[in-house]
PDB file of C-alpha atoms in Angstrom:
ATOM      1  CA  MET S   1     -10.144 -18.426  -7.363  1.00  0.00           C
ATOM      2  CA  LEU S   2      -8.288 -19.505  -4.221  1.00  0.00           C
ATOM      3  CA  GLU S   3      -5.022 -18.247  -5.708  1.00  0.00           C
ATOM      4  CA  SER S   4      -6.745 -14.878  -6.159  1.00  0.00           C
ATOM      5  CA  SER S   5      -7.955 -14.748  -2.506  1.00  0.00           C
ATOM      6  CA  ALA S   6     -11.570 -15.783  -3.024  1.00  0.00           C
ATOM      7  CA  GLU S   7     -13.658 -17.015  -0.084  1.00  0.00           C
ATOM      8  CA  THR S   8     -13.607 -20.794   0.319  1.00  0.00           C
ATOM      9  CA  TYR S   9     -17.402 -21.075   0.385  1.00  0.00           C
ATOM     10  CA  ARG S  10     -17.533 -19.248  -2.951  1.00  0.00           C
ATOM     11  CA  VAL S  11     -14.976 -21.656  -4.419  1.00  0.00           C
ATOM     12  CA  GLU S  12     -16.954 -24.702  -3.269  1.00  0.00           C
ATOM     13  CA  ASP S  13     -20.229 -23.260  -4.536  1.00  0.00           C
ATOM     14  CA  THR S  14     -18.692 -22.503  -7.940  1.00  0.00           C
ATOM     15  CA  MET S  15     -17.259 -26.020  -8.236  1.00  0.00           C
ATOM     16  CA  ASN S  16     -20.597 -27.598  -7.334  1.00  0.00           C
ATOM     17  CA  ARG S  17     -22.545 -25.435  -9.777  1.00  0.00           C
ATOM     18  CA  ILE S  18     -20.204 -26.285 -12.652  1.00  0.00           C
ATOM     19  CA  ALA S  19     -20.312 -30.002 -11.796  1.00  0.00           C
ATOM     20  CA  ARG S  20     -24.116 -30.064 -11.673  1.00  0.00           C
ATOM     21  CA  ALA S  21     -24.296 -28.175 -14.982  1.00  0.00           C
ATOM     22  CA  PHE S  22     -22.366 -31.061 -16.587  1.00  0.00           C
ATOM     23  CA  GLY S  23     -24.550 -33.766 -15.105  1.00  0.00           C
ATOM     24  CA  VAL S  24     -22.909 -34.624 -11.776  1.00  0.00           C
ATOM     25  CA  GLU S  25     -25.800 -35.239  -9.399  1.00  0.00           C
ATOM     26  CA  ASN S  26     -23.959 -35.290  -6.074  1.00  0.00           C
ATOM     27  CA  PRO S  27     -20.664 -33.337  -6.286  1.00  0.00           C
ATOM     28  CA  GLN S  28     -18.489 -33.269  -3.180  1.00  0.00           C
ATOM     29  CA  SER S  29     -16.116 -30.313  -2.845  1.00  0.00           C
ATOM     30  CA  TYR S  30     -13.995 -29.141   0.044  1.00  0.00           C
ATOM     31  CA  ALA S  31     -11.686 -26.139  -0.067  1.00  0.00           C
ATOM     32  CA  THR S  32      -9.183 -24.664   2.354  1.00  0.00           C
ATOM     33  CA  PRO S  33      -6.867 -21.699   1.765  1.00  0.00           C
ATOM     34  CA  THR S  34      -4.081 -24.132   0.812  1.00  0.00           C
ATOM     35  CA  GLY S  35      -5.871 -26.909  -1.060  1.00  0.00           C
ATOM     36  CA  ILE S  36      -8.945 -28.195  -2.924  1.00  0.00           C
ATOM     37  CA  TYR S  37     -10.576 -31.629  -2.698  1.00  0.00           C
ATOM     38  CA  PHE S  38     -13.236 -32.730  -5.171  1.00  0.00           C
ATOM     39  CA  SER S  39     -15.173 -35.913  -5.912  1.00  0.00           C
ATOM     40  CA  ILE S  40     -18.096 -36.607  -8.228  1.00  0.00           C
ATOM     41  CA  ASP S  41     -19.859 -38.604  -5.484  1.00  0.00           C
ATOM     42  CA  GLN S  42     -19.480 -39.602  -1.859  1.00  0.00           C
ATOM     43  CA  ALA S  43     -18.130 -43.081  -2.646  1.00  0.00           C
ATOM     44  CA  GLU S  44     -15.909 -41.998  -5.546  1.00  0.00           C
ATOM     45  CA  PRO S  45     -12.166 -41.252  -5.321  1.00  0.00           C
ATOM     46  CA  ALA S  46     -11.323 -37.633  -4.539  1.00  0.00           C
ATOM     47  CA  ASN S  47      -8.852 -35.440  -6.395  1.00  0.00           C
ATOM     48  CA  MET S  48      -6.669 -32.979  -4.516  1.00  0.00           C
ATOM     49  CA  MET S  49      -4.785 -29.897  -5.670  1.00  0.00           C
ATOM     50  CA  ARG S  50      -2.420 -27.799  -3.544  1.00  0.00           C
ATOM     51  CA  ILE S  51      -2.530 -23.994  -3.571  1.00  0.00           C
ATOM     52  CA  MET S  52       1.089 -22.904  -3.261  1.00  0.00           C
ATOM     53  CA  LYS S  53       0.886 -19.125  -3.667  1.00  0.00           C
ATOM     54  CA  ARG S  54      -1.949 -16.653  -3.132  1.00  0.00           C
ATOM     55  CA  THR S  55      -2.306 -13.111  -4.409  1.00  0.00           C
ATOM     56  CA  THR S  56      -5.182 -10.630  -4.557  1.00  0.00           C
ATOM     57  CA  ASP S  57      -6.888 -10.417  -7.947  1.00  0.00           C
ATOM     58  CA  LEU S  58     -10.589  -9.624  -7.657  1.00  0.00           C
ATOM     59  CA  ASN S  59     -10.848  -9.241 -11.438  1.00  0.00           C
ATOM     60  CA  LYS S  60      -9.911 -12.894 -11.983  1.00  0.00           C
ATOM     61  CA  ILE S  61     -12.462 -13.986  -9.357  1.00  0.00           C
ATOM     62  CA  ALA S  62     -15.160 -12.005 -11.157  1.00  0.00           C
ATOM     63  CA  GLU S  63     -14.158 -13.536 -14.506  1.00  0.00           C
ATOM     64  CA  VAL S  64     -14.376 -17.085 -13.122  1.00  0.00           C
ATOM     65  CA  ASN S  65     -17.803 -16.290 -11.681  1.00  0.00           C
ATOM     66  CA  SER S  66     -18.864 -15.052 -15.115  1.00  0.00           C
ATOM     67  CA  VAL S  67     -17.686 -18.275 -16.758  1.00  0.00           C
ATOM     68  CA  SER S  68     -19.474 -20.408 -14.137  1.00  0.00           C
ATOM     69  CA  ARG S  69     -22.726 -18.523 -14.731  1.00  0.00           C
ATOM     70  CA  ARG S  70     -22.409 -19.110 -18.481  1.00  0.00           C
ATOM     71  CA  ILE S  71     -21.822 -22.811 -17.811  1.00  0.00           C
ATOM     72  CA  ALA S  72     -24.864 -23.018 -15.535  1.00  0.00           C
ATOM     73  CA  ALA S  73     -26.945 -21.255 -18.204  1.00  0.00           C
ATOM     74  CA  GLY S  74     -25.888 -23.851 -20.808  1.00  0.00           C
ATOM     75  CA  GLU S  75     -23.970 -21.363 -22.954  1.00  0.00           C
ATOM     76  CA  LEU S  76     -20.682 -23.316 -22.793  1.00  0.00           C
ATOM     77  CA  ASP S  77     -20.007 -27.006 -23.295  1.00  0.00           C
ATOM     78  CA  MET S  78     -17.280 -28.813 -21.340  1.00  0.00           C
ATOM     79  CA  LYS S  79     -14.521 -28.192 -23.886  1.00  0.00           C
ATOM     80  CA  GLU S  80     -15.347 -24.492 -24.244  1.00  0.00           C
ATOM     81  CA  ALA S  81     -15.545 -24.083 -20.468  1.00  0.00           C
ATOM     82  CA  TYR S  82     -12.168 -25.784 -20.016  1.00  0.00           C
ATOM     83  CA  HIS S  83     -10.472 -23.493 -22.539  1.00  0.00           C
ATOM     84  CA  ALA S  84     -12.119 -20.421 -20.998  1.00  0.00           C
ATOM     85  CA  LEU S  85     -10.849 -21.341 -17.530  1.00  0.00           C
ATOM     86  CA  LYS S  86      -7.354 -22.181 -18.854  1.00  0.00           C
ATOM     87  CA  GLN S  87      -7.196 -18.742 -20.458  1.00  0.00           C
ATOM     88  CA  LEU S  88      -8.123 -17.135 -17.144  1.00  0.00           C
ATOM     89  CA  GLU S  89      -5.447 -19.206 -15.392  1.00  0.00           C
ATOM     90  CA  THR S  90      -2.740 -17.727 -17.629  1.00  0.00           C
ATOM     91  CA  LEU S  91      -4.181 -14.210 -17.456  1.00  0.00           C
ATOM     92  CA  LYS S  92      -1.687 -11.711 -16.094  1.00  0.00           C
ATOM     93  CA  VAL S  93      -2.443  -9.480 -13.144  1.00  0.00           C
ATOM     94  CA  LEU S  94      -4.725  -6.656 -14.248  1.00  0.00           C
ATOM     95  CA  TYR S  95      -2.563  -3.898 -12.739  1.00  0.00           C
ATOM     96  CA  SER S  96       1.165  -3.414 -13.293  1.00  0.00           C
ATOM     97  CA  ASN S  97       3.597  -2.922 -10.418  1.00  0.00           C
ATOM     98  CA  LYS S  98       4.079   0.735 -11.368  1.00  0.00           C
ATOM     99  CA  LEU S  99       0.350   1.386 -11.199  1.00  0.00           C
ATOM    100  CA  MET S 100       0.023  -0.462  -7.872  1.00  0.00           C
ATOM    101  CA  VAL S 101       2.873   1.609  -6.396  1.00  0.00           C
ATOM    102  CA  PHE S 102       1.222   4.819  -7.611  1.00  0.00           C
ATOM    103  CA  ILE S 103      -2.138   3.811  -6.154  1.00  0.00           C
ATOM    104  CA  ALA S 104      -0.525   2.747  -2.852  1.00  0.00           C
ATOM    105  CA  ALA S 105       1.334   6.054  -2.594  1.00  0.00           C
ATOM    106  CA  LEU S 106      -1.760   8.135  -3.338  1.00  0.00           C
ATOM    107  CA  ALA S 107      -3.867   6.067  -0.958  1.00  0.00           C
ATOM    108  CA  SER S 108      -1.278   6.562   1.786  1.00  0.00           C
ATOM    109  CA  GLY S 109      -1.610  10.331   1.556  1.00  0.00           C
ATOM    110  CA  CYS S 110      -5.396  10.154   1.475  1.00  0.00           C
ATOM    111  CA  PHE S 111      -5.490   7.854   4.518  1.00  0.00           C
ATOM    112  CA  THR S 112      -3.283  10.298   6.414  1.00  0.00           C
ATOM    113  CA  ILE S 113      -5.795  13.090   5.814  1.00  0.00           C
ATOM    114  CA  MET S 114      -8.740  10.778   6.557  1.00  0.00           C
ATOM    115  CA  PHE S 115      -7.278   9.829   9.936  1.00  0.00           C
ATOM    116  CA  GLY S 116      -6.994  13.448  10.999  1.00  0.00           C
ATOM    117  CA  GLY S 117      -3.598  14.388   9.591  1.00  0.00           C
ATOM    118  CA  ILE S 118      -2.744  17.783   8.165  1.00  0.00           C
ATOM    119  CA  TRP S 119      -1.972  18.604   4.557  1.00  0.00           C
ATOM    120  CA  ALA S 120       1.684  19.203   5.411  1.00  0.00           C
ATOM    121  CA  ASP S 121       1.972  15.457   6.051  1.00  0.00           C
ATOM    122  CA  PHE S 122       0.259  14.451   2.796  1.00  0.00           C
ATOM    123  CA  LEU S 123       3.398  14.445   0.641  1.00  0.00           C
ATOM    124  CA  PRO S 124       5.643  12.699   3.233  1.00  0.00           C
ATOM    125  CA  SER S 125       3.010  10.001   3.605  1.00  0.00           C
ATOM    126  CA  VAL S 126       2.774   9.597  -0.174  1.00  0.00           C
ATOM    127  CA  VAL S 127       6.547   9.165  -0.459  1.00  0.00           C
ATOM    128  CA  ALA S 128       6.820   6.822   2.539  1.00  0.00           C
ATOM    129  CA  GLY S 129       3.871   4.701   1.399  1.00  0.00           C
ATOM    130  CA  GLY S 130       5.110   4.465  -2.191  1.00  0.00           C
ATOM    131  CA  ILE S 131       8.698   3.537  -1.295  1.00  0.00           C
ATOM    132  CA  GLY S 132       7.498   1.118   1.367  1.00  0.00           C
ATOM    133  CA  PHE S 133       5.242  -0.605  -1.173  1.00  0.00           C
ATOM    134  CA  ILE S 134       8.144  -0.822  -3.634  1.00  0.00           C
ATOM    135  CA  GLY S 135      10.148  -2.528  -0.905  1.00  0.00           C
ATOM    136  CA  PHE S 136       7.257  -4.916  -0.293  1.00  0.00           C
ATOM    137  CA  LEU S 137       6.982  -5.897  -3.979  1.00  0.00           C
ATOM    138  CA  TRP S 138      10.754  -6.243  -4.370  1.00  0.00           C
ATOM    139  CA  PHE S 139      11.283  -8.316  -1.219  1.00  0.00           C
ATOM    140  CA  ASP S 140       8.229 -10.461  -1.969  1.00  0.00           C
ATOM    141  CA  LYS S 141      10.028 -11.685  -5.103  1.00  0.00           C
ATOM    142  CA  LEU S 142      13.149 -12.606  -3.122  1.00  0.00           C
ATOM    143  CA  VAL S 143      11.505 -14.623  -0.350  1.00  0.00           C
ATOM    144  CA  GLU S 144       8.363 -16.745  -0.293  1.00  0.00           C
ATOM    145  CA  ILE S 145       7.451 -15.735   3.261  1.00  0.00           C
ATOM    146  CA  ARG S 146       5.007 -12.869   2.839  1.00  0.00           C
ATOM    147  CA  PHE S 147       5.205 -11.791   6.482  1.00  0.00           C
ATOM    148  CA  ILE S 148       8.897 -10.942   6.104  1.00  0.00           C
ATOM    149  CA  SER S 149       8.091  -8.757   3.106  1.00  0.00           C
ATOM    150  CA  GLU S 150       5.468  -6.900   5.116  1.00  0.00           C
ATOM    151  CA  PHE S 151       7.890  -6.486   8.029  1.00  0.00           C
ATOM    152  CA  VAL S 152      10.545  -5.016   5.724  1.00  0.00           C
ATOM    153  CA  ALA S 153       8.013  -2.690   4.068  1.00  0.00           C
ATOM    154  CA  SER S 154       6.751  -1.352   7.389  1.00  0.00           C
ATOM    155  CA  PHE S 155      10.348  -0.970   8.608  1.00  0.00           C
ATOM    156  CA  ILE S 156      11.126   1.176   5.543  1.00  0.00           C
ATOM    157  CA  ILE S 157       8.003   3.240   6.139  1.00  0.00           C
ATOM    158  CA  GLY S 158       8.958   3.795   9.765  1.00  0.00           C
ATOM    159  CA  LEU S 159      12.473   4.928   8.830  1.00  0.00           C
ATOM    160  CA  LEU S 160      11.185   7.356   6.205  1.00  0.00           C
ATOM    161  CA  ALA S 161       8.548   8.755   8.565  1.00  0.00           C
ATOM    162  CA  VAL S 162      11.167   9.408  11.264  1.00  0.00           C
ATOM    163  CA  PHE S 163      13.447  10.968   8.643  1.00  0.00           C
ATOM    164  CA  PHE S 164      10.724  13.378   7.505  1.00  0.00           C
ATOM    165  CA  ILE S 165      10.004  14.414  11.077  1.00  0.00           C
ATOM    166  CA  HIS S 166      13.683  14.991  11.958  1.00  0.00           C
ATOM    167  CA  THR S 167      14.285  17.030   8.805  1.00  0.00           C
ATOM    168  CA  GLY S 168      11.186  19.164   9.343  1.00  0.00           C
ATOM    169  CA  LEU S 169       9.444  17.888   6.227  1.00  0.00           C
ATOM    170  CA  GLY S 170       6.733  16.224   8.321  1.00  0.00           C
ATOM    171  CA  VAL S 171       4.764  17.310  11.375  1.00  0.00           C
ATOM    172  CA  GLU S 172       2.879  14.362  12.921  1.00  0.00           C
ATOM    173  CA  LEU S 173       4.802  11.098  12.989  1.00  0.00           C
ATOM    174  CA  ASP S 174       1.839   8.887  13.915  1.00  0.00           C
ATOM    175  CA  LYS S 175      -0.372  10.208  11.120  1.00  0.00           C
ATOM    176  CA  ILE S 176       2.331   9.672   8.492  1.00  0.00           C
ATOM    177  CA  ILE S 177       2.957   6.108   9.656  1.00  0.00           C
ATOM    178  CA  ILE S 178      -0.733   5.219   9.905  1.00  0.00           C
ATOM    179  CA  GLY S 179      -1.473   6.490   6.417  1.00  0.00           C
ATOM    180  CA  ALA S 180       1.585   4.901   4.818  1.00  0.00           C
ATOM    181  CA  VAL S 181       1.018   1.390   6.238  1.00  0.00           C
ATOM    182  CA  MET S 182      -2.663   1.217   5.252  1.00  0.00           C
ATOM    183  CA  PRO S 183      -1.958  -0.301   1.775  1.00  0.00           C
ATOM    184  CA  LEU S 184      -0.272  -3.190   3.619  1.00  0.00           C
ATOM    185  CA  VAL S 185      -3.159  -3.837   6.020  1.00  0.00           C
ATOM    186  CA  PRO S 186      -4.855  -7.212   5.271  1.00  0.00           C
ATOM    187  CA  GLY S 187      -8.385  -5.881   4.927  1.00  0.00           C
ATOM    188  CA  LEU S 188      -9.444  -8.483   2.355  1.00  0.00           C
ATOM    189  CA  HIS S 189      -8.169 -11.371   4.490  1.00  0.00           C
ATOM    190  CA  ILE S 190     -10.066 -10.101   7.522  1.00  0.00           C
ATOM    191  CA  THR S 191     -13.258  -9.723   5.471  1.00  0.00           C
ATOM    192  CA  ASN S 192     -12.909 -13.196   3.933  1.00  0.00           C
ATOM    193  CA  ALA S 193     -12.210 -14.725   7.353  1.00  0.00           C
ATOM    194  CA  VAL S 194     -15.417 -13.250   8.771  1.00  0.00           C
ATOM    195  CA  ARG S 195     -17.470 -14.289   5.729  1.00  0.00           C
ATOM    196  CA  ASP S 196     -16.123 -17.852   5.838  1.00  0.00           C
ATOM    197  CA  LEU S 197     -16.859 -18.099   9.562  1.00  0.00           C
ATOM    198  CA  LEU S 198     -20.403 -16.847   9.019  1.00  0.00           C
ATOM    199  CA  ALA S 199     -20.827 -19.398   6.209  1.00  0.00           C
ATOM    200  CA  GLY S 200     -19.791 -22.209   8.560  1.00  0.00           C
ATOM    201  CA  HIS S 201     -16.295 -22.776   7.123  1.00  0.00           C
ATOM    202  CA  LEU S 202     -14.545 -22.743  10.478  1.00  0.00           C
ATOM    203  CA  VAL S 203     -11.164 -24.131   9.382  1.00  0.00           C
ATOM    204  CA  ALA S 204     -10.805 -21.684   6.493  1.00  0.00           C
ATOM    205  CA  GLY S 205     -12.145 -18.768   8.527  1.00  0.00           C
ATOM    206  CA  LEU S 206      -9.785 -19.378  11.441  1.00  0.00           C
ATOM    207  CA  SER S 207      -6.750 -19.915   9.197  1.00  0.00           C
ATOM    208  CA  LYS S 208      -7.414 -16.703   7.281  1.00  0.00           C
ATOM    209  CA  GLY S 209      -7.979 -14.861  10.533  1.00  0.00           C
ATOM    210  CA  VAL S 210      -4.631 -16.100  11.866  1.00  0.00           C
ATOM    211  CA  GLU S 211      -2.964 -15.102   8.594  1.00  0.00           C
ATOM    212  CA  ALA S 212      -4.415 -11.606   8.895  1.00  0.00           C
ATOM    213  CA  LEU S 213      -3.269 -11.431  12.518  1.00  0.00           C
ATOM    214  CA  LEU S 214       0.275 -12.451  11.574  1.00  0.00           C
ATOM    215  CA  THR S 215       0.306  -9.844   8.818  1.00  0.00           C
ATOM    216  CA  ALA S 216      -0.829  -7.136  11.212  1.00  0.00           C
ATOM    217  CA  SER S 217       1.809  -8.299  13.710  1.00  0.00           C
ATOM    218  CA  ALA S 218       4.536  -8.107  11.049  1.00  0.00           C
ATOM    219  CA  ILE S 219       3.496  -4.557  10.164  1.00  0.00           C
ATOM    220  CA  GLY S 220       3.410  -3.528  13.805  1.00  0.00           C
ATOM    221  CA  ALA S 221       6.768  -5.172  14.506  1.00  0.00           C
ATOM    222  CA  GLY S 222       8.457  -3.311  11.655  1.00  0.00           C
ATOM    223  CA  ILE S 223       7.242   0.036  12.976  1.00  0.00           C
ATOM    224  CA  ALA S 224       8.046  -0.910  16.591  1.00  0.00           C
ATOM    225  CA  VAL S 225      11.669  -1.753  15.709  1.00  0.00           C
ATOM    226  CA  VAL S 226      12.142   1.663  14.146  1.00  0.00           C
ATOM    227  CA  LEU S 227      10.565   3.560  17.040  1.00  0.00           C
ATOM    228  CA  ALA S 228      12.535   1.521  19.582  1.00  0.00           C
ATOM    229  CA  PHE S 229      16.018   2.011  18.130  1.00  0.00           C
ATOM    230  CA  VAL S 230      15.887   5.227  16.069  1.00  0.00           C
TER     231      VAL S 230
END
């Protein structure tokens, strides 16, 4: 669940529910965006697992919630629950890269119109957003630092937006850029940060908030470099 960008309080609650369903009276769980700690009691040794890479997969989070509810309802024994969770762990991402690029491109054009752009800028925004998202996916495979991938993607979007304006294919530079970068904006991280803070998970909430801030800064920096030197 943490690898799929679930809230930390949801992860802890799910772990505790599953443990109690299998007879653990006092489970102790603690989750951060980069690790999980769990013990079957306060005085018992704790197990720790690192979270090395995080993506966004709300479908997998929903599937784990479904399995945990079945466990709590007594529909699955420990062996069946283990196999069900192992199957979810190996489950591939629900959407292919091609589909994500198509959705990002279409969303870019729609965001441009939603933010007050004109229909003449719809197609340039679609192209800029789609190519920028391709650059993000490609560069994300080359380097493990996600912020660099977002910087490169926004840089590509900025270059394409300026190109469309200079060639007369676009009209409003700001509307094209705003629409095209929206698929990169860390909306889920901001939402999870607020929800974790409201739930009292200050460490997780602050760390996710900082991560969202760094992502937004990387996007802004990529656009700023283009506007400053082109």
